[in-house]
Coordinates of C-alpha atoms and ligand atoms in Angstrom, one line a residue:
X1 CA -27.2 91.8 229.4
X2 CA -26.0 90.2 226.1
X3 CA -22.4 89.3 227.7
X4 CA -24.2 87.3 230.4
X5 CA -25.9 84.8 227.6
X6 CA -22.3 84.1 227.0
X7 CA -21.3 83.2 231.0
X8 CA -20.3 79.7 231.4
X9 CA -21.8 79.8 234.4
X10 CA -25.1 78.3 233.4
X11 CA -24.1 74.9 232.3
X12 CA -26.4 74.6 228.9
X13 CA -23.3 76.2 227.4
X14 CA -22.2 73.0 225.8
X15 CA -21.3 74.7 222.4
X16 CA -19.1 77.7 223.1
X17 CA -15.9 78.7 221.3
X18 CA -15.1 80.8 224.9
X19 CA -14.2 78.1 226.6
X20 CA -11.3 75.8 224.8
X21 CA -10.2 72.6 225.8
X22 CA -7.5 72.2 223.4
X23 CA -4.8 73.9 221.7
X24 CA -6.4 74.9 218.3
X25 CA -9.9 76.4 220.4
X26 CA -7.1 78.4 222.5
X27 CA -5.3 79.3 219.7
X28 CA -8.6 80.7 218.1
X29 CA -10.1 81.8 221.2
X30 CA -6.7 83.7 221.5
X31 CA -6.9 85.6 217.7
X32 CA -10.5 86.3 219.0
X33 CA -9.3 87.9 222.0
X34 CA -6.5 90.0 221.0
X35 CA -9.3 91.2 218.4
X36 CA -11.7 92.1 221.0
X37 CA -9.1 94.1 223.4
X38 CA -7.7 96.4 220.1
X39 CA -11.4 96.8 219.5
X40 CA -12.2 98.0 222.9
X41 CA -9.3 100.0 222.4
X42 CA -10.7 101.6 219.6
X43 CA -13.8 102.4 220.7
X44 CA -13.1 104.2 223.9
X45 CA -10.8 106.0 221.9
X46 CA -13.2 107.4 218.7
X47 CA -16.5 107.2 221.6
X48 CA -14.5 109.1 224.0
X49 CA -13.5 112.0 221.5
X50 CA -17.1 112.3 220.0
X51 CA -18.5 112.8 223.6
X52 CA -15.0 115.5 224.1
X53 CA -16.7 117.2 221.0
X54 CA -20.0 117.2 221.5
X55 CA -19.6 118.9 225.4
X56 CA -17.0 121.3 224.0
X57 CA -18.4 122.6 221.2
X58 CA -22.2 122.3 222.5
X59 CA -24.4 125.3 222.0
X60 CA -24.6 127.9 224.2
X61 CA -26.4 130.8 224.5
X62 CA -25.6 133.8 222.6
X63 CA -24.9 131.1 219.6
X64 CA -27.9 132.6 218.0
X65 CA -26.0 135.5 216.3
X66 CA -23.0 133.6 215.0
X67 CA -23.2 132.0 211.3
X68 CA -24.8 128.5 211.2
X69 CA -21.9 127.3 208.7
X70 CA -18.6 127.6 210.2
X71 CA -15.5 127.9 208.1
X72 CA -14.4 124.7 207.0
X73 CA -10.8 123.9 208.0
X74 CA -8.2 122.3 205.7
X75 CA -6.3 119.3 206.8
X76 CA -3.8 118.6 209.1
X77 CA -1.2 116.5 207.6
X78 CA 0.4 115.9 211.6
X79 CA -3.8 114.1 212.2
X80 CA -3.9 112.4 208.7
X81 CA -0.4 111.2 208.6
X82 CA -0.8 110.2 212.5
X83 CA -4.3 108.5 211.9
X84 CA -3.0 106.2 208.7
X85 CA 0.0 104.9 211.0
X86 CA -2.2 104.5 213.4
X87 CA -4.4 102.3 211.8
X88 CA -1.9 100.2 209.8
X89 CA -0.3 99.9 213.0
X90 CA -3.8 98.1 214.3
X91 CA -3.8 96.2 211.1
X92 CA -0.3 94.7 211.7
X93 CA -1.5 94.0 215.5
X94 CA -4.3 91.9 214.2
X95 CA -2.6 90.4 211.7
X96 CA 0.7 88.9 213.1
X97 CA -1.6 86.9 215.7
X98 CA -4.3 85.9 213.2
X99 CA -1.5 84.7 210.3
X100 CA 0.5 82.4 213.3
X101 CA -2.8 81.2 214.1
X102 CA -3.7 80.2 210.4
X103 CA -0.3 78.6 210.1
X104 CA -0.7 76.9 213.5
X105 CA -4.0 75.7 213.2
X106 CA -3.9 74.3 209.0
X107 CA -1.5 70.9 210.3
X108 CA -0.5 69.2 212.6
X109 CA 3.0 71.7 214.4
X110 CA 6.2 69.7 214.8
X111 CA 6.1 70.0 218.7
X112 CA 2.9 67.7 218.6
X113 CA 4.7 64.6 216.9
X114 CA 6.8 63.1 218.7
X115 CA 10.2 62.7 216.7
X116 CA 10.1 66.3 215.6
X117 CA 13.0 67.9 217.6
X118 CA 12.3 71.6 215.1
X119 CA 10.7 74.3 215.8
X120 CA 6.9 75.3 216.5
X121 CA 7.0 78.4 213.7
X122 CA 7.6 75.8 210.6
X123 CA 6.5 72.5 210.7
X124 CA 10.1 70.5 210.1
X125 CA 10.9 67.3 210.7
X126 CA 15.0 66.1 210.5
X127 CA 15.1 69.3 207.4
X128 CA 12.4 68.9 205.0
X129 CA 9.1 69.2 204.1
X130 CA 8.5 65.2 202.6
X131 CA 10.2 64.0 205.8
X132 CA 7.7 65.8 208.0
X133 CA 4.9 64.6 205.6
X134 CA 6.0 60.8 206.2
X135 CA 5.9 61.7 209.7
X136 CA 2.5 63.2 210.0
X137 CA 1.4 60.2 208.3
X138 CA 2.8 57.6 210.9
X139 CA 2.5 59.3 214.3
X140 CA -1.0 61.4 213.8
X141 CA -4.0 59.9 214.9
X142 CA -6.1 60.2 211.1
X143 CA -9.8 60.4 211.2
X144 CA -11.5 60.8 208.2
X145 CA -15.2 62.3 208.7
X146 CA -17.3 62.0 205.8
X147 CA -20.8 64.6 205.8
X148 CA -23.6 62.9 204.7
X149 CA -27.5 64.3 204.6
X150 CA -27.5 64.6 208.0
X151 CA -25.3 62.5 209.6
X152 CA -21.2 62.2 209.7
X153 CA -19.4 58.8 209.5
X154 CA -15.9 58.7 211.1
X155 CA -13.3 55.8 210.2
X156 CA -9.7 55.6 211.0
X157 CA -8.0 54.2 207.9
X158 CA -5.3 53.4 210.2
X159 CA -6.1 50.9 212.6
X160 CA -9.1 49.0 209.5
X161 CA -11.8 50.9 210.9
X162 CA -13.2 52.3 208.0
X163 CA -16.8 51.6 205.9
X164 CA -15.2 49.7 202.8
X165 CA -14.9 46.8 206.0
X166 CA -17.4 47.5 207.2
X167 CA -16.5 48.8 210.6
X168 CA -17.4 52.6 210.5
X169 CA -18.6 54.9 213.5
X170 CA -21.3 57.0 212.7
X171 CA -21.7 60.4 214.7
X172 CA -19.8 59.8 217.9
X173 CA -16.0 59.2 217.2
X174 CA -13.5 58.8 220.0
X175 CA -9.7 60.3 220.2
X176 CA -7.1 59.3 223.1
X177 CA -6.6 62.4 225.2
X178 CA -3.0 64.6 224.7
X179 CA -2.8 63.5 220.8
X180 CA -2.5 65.2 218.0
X181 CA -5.7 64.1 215.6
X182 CA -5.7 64.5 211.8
X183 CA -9.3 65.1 210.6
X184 CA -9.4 64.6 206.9
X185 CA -13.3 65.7 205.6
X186 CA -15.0 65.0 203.0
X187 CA -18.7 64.8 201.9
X188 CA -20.4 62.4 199.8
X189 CA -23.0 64.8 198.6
X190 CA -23.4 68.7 199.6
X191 CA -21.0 70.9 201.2
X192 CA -21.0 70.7 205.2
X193 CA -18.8 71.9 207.6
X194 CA -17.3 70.1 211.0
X195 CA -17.1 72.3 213.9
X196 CA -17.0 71.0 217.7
X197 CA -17.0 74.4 219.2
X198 CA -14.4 73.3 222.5
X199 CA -12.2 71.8 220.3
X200 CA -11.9 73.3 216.7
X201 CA -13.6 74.2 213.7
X202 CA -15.0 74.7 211.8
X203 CA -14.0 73.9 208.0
X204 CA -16.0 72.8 205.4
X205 CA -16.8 69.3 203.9
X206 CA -17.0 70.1 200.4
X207 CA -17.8 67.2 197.3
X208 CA -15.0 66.6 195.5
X209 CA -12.4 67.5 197.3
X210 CA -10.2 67.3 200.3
X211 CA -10.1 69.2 203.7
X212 CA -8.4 68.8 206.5
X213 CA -8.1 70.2 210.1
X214 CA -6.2 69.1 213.4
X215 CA -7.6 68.9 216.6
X216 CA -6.2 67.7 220.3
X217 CA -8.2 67.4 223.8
X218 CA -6.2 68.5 226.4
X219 CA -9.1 67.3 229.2
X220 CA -11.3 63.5 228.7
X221 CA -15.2 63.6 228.1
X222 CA -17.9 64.1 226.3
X223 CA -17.8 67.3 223.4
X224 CA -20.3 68.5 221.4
X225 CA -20.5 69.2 217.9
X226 CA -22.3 70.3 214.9
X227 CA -22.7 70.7 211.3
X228 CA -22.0 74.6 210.6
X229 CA -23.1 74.7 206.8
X230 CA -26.4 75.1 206.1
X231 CA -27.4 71.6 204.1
X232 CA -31.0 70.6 203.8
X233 CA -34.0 70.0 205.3
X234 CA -32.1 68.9 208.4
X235 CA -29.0 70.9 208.7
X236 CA -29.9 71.7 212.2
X237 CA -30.6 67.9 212.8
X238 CA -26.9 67.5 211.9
X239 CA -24.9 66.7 215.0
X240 CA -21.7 64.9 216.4
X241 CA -20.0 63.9 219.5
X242 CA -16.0 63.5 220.2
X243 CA -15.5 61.4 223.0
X244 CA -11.8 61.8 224.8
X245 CA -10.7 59.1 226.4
X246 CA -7.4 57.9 228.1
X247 CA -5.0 56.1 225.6
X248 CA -5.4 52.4 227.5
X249 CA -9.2 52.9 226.6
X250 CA -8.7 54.1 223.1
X251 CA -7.4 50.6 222.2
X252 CA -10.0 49.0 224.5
X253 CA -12.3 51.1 222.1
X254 CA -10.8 50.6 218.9
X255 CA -10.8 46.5 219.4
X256 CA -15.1 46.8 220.1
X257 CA -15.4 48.8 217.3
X258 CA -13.9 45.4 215.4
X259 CA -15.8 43.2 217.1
X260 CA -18.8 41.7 215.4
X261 CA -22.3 41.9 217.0
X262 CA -23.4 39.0 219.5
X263 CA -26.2 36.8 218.1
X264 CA -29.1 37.6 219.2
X265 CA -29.9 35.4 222.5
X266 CA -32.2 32.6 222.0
X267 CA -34.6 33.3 224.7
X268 CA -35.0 36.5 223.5
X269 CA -38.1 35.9 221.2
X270 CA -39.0 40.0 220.2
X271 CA -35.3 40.5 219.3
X272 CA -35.2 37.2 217.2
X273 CA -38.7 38.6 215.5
X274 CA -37.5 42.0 215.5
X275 CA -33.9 40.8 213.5
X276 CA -36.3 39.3 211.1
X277 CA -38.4 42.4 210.2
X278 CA -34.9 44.0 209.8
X279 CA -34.4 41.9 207.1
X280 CA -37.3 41.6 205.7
X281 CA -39.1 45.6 205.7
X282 CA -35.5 46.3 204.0
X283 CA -33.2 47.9 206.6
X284 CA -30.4 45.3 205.7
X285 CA -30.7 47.1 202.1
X286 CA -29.0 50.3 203.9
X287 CA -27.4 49.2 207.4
X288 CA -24.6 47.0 207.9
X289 CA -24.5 44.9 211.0
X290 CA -21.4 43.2 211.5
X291 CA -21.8 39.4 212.1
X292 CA -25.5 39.4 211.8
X293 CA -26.2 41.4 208.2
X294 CA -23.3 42.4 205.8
X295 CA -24.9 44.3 202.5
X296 CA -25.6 47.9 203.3
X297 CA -22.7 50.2 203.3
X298 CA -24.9 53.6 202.5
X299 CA -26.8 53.9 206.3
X300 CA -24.8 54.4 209.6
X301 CA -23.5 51.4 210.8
X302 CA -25.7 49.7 213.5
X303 CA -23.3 46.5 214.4
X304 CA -22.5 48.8 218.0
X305 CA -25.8 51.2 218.0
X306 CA -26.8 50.3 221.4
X307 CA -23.5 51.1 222.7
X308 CA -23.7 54.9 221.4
X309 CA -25.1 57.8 223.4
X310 CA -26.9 59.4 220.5
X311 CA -29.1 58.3 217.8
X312 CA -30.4 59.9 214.6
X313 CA -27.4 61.9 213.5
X314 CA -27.0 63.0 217.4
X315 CA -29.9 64.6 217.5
X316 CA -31.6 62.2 219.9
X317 CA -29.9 61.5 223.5
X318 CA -30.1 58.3 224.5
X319 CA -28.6 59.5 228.3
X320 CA -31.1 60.6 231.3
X321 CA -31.7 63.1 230.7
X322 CA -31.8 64.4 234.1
X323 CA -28.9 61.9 235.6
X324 CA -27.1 63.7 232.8
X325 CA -27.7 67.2 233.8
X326 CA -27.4 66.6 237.7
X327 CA -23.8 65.3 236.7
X328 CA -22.6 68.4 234.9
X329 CA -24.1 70.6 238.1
X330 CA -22.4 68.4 240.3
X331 CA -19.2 68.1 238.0
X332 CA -19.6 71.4 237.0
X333 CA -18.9 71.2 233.3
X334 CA -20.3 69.7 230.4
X335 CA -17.9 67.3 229.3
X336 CA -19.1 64.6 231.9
X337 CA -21.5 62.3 230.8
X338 CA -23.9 59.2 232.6
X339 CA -23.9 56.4 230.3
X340 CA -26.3 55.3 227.7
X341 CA -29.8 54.9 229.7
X342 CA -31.7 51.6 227.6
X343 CA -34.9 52.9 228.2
X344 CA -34.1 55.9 226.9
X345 CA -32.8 54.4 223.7
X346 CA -35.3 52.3 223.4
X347 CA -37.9 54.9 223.3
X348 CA -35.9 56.9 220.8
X349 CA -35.5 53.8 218.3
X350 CA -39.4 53.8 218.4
X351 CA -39.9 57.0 218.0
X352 CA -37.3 57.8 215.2
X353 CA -38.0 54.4 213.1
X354 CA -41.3 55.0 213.6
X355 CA -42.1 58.6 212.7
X356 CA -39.7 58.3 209.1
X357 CA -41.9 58.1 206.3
X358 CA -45.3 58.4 207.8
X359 CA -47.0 61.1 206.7
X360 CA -49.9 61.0 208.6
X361 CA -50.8 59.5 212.0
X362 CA -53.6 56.8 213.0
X363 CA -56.0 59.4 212.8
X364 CA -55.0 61.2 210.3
X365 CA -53.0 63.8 211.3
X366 CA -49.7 65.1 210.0
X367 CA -46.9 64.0 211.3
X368 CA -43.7 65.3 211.9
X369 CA -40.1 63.6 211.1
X370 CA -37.8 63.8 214.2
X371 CA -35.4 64.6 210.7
X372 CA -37.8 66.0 207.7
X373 CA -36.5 64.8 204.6
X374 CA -34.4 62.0 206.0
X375 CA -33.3 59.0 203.8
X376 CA -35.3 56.2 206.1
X377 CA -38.4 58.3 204.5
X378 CA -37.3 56.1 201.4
X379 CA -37.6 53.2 202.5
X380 CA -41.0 52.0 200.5
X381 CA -38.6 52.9 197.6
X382 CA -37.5 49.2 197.8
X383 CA -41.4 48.2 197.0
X384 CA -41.3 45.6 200.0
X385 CA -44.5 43.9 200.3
X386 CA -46.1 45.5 203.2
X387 CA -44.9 48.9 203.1
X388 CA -46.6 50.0 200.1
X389 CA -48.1 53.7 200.0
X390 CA -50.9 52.7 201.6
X391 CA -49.5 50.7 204.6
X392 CA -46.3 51.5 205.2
X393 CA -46.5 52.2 208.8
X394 CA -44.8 49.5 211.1
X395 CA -46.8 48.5 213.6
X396 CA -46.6 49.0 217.5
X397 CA -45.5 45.8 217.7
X398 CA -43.0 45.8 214.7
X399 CA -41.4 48.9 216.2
X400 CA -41.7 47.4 219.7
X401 CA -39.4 43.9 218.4
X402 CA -37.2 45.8 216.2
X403 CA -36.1 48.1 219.3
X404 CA -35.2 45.1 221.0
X405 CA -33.1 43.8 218.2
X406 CA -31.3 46.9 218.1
X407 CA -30.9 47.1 221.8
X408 CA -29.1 44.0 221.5
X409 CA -26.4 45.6 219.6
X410 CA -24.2 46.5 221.7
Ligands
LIG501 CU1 -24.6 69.1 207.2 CU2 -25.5 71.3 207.7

């Protein structure tokens, strides 16, 4: 009954380390296996003699008369000698595939850069270990995903797309299909960890210091991930998405990403008032948007937000819902995805802006964050006119114009 709620067969399974779509997942799924097989090994073995034992030497009757403590025996050196080999011997089965797969899965292996001509065991390149540095560097794809409380930015210092200009890609980052990627992580304030379950993971994103892990999508689409390190209020909140694509549409990708927003269209009178409340209730302070806004550098990025199928650290869709999961029974996996659905995303700009900081509701009530403890909860920090203590709610219609600023974005 417990195996079943791993079957792929019911197509929620968008998380699952059992069914890899890359080298490193196979490569783990692999150790996992090999584990799981010497296990079961094991267990018919010690099972099967404890059932051999307790048939044999059951009680029978006429037991009654002999003494209830038997003689003890003294050991067997052929059984003790025989049962250590044995289990070094199951030590040094797990081990040699776990150790190649630590090896293989710490950097980038020769055989997936393309000038290496060396082996798979030791990454070489032409001899030595700075030449195959040099050429990590040049031909990897590098990512760099940064944790934040509770949301990851990706740039690729590579190709300019990084925060310092102000072209950063929060919580959805897209690799070309077949490549090698370098992930270098980092955090900018408490230790998080980057795990996309089909792919790789996880490692942690620790302060102060530098991580790494390599990655490669052997299939396009649409991949799940999520913060595996328990880091706050929202930990759970804390999601990603890795988007594969084929390498004519990385580029195609990688040149919007540059690309300032559009101004805002003139006839479009709730964006133009809804751009204005932007700057004015303080969201510049935080979010950058390229061509319209330029000071924060602390928020996600918005300059593309209407183009991304998630919103709020991934934890809102901005797909149908139900489009979306008629594709995956129709496709039959997970990885396909229906594009970004506006209305969708409009209703989840409302509803996210809208519920961060307010405590309580029209009437009263409670609220509750879609993330508790979010940074947007700060915003009356700024001591804006208007969103003082005891009005800092937006209004229908401020949250109504500033959704269709933001769905301008795209
Ligand atoms: Cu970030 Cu958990």
């Amino acid at each position: 009954m417990i195996m079943v709620g791993c079957s792929k067969a019911d197509l929620t399974v968008r998380q699952s380390t059992l069914d890899p779509k890359g080298p490193v997942a196979q490569t783990q799924f692999d150790v996992f296996m090999a584990t799981v097989w010497l296990v079961v090994v094991l267990f018919v073995l010690v099972g099967g003699l404890l059932v051999f034992a307790v048939i044999k030497f059951r009680s029978r009757p006429g037991d009654e008369n002999k003494p209830a403590i038997v003689e003890e025996g003294h050991g067997n050196p052929l059984i003790e000698i025989g049962l250590i080999t044995a289990s070094i011997g199951a030590l040094v089965i797990i081990a040699i595939p776990t150790l190649s797969a630590i090896w293989y899965t710490d950097e980038v292996p020769a055989e997936a850069i393309p000038t290496s001509k060396l082996s798979a065991w030791y990454p070489r390149v032409e001899g030595t270990r700075e030449n195959y540095a040099k050429a990590v560097e040049e031909q990897v794809l590098e990512v760099d995903a940064i944790g934040k409380q509770w949301w990851f930015r990706f740039e690729y210092p590579q190709l300019g797309l990084t925060n310092d200009a102000k072209h950063s890609v929060p919580n959805e980052f897209v690799i070309p299909k077949g490549k090698a990627v370098r992930i270098n992580l980092r955090s900018e304030d408490v230790i998080h960890s980057f795990w996309v379950p089909k792919l790789a993971g996880k490692v942690d994103l620790m302060p102060g210091r530098k991580n790494h892990l390599w990655l490669q999508a052997d299939q396009t689409g649409h991949y799940y991930g999520q913060c595996a390190e328990f880091c706050g209020d929202s930990h759970a909140y804390m999601l990603f998405r890795v988007t594969v694509v084929e390498p004519a549409e990385f580029a195609k990708w990688v040149q919007a990403q540059k690309a300032d927003a559009a101004p805002v269209p003139a006839a479009n009178i709730k964006a133009e008032k809804g751009k204005a409340l932007f700057a004015a209730k303080s969201c510049v302070m935080c979010h950058n948007v390229g061509g319209h806004f330029g000071a924060g550098a602390f928020a996600p990025d918005l300059t593309h937000v209407a183009s991304r199928k998630t919103l709020a650290g991934a934890w809102l869709d901005n797909r149908n819902k139900d489009a979306q999961r008629a594709l995956e029974l129709k496709t039959g996996n997970t990885e396909a995805s229906v594009e970004v659905d506006p209305a969708t995303l409009k209703a989840n700009l409302i509803k996210w802006i809208g519920s961060s900081g307010v405590a309580k509701d029209a009437a009263g009530k409670p609220t509750k964050d879609v993330k508790p403890g979010n940074r947007m909860h700060y915003y009356k920090m700024f001591n804006v006119a208007g969103l003082n203590e005891t009005n800092q709610k937006f209004t229908d219609e401020e949250l109504d114009c500033l959704a269709e600023y933001l769905l301008t974005l795209k």
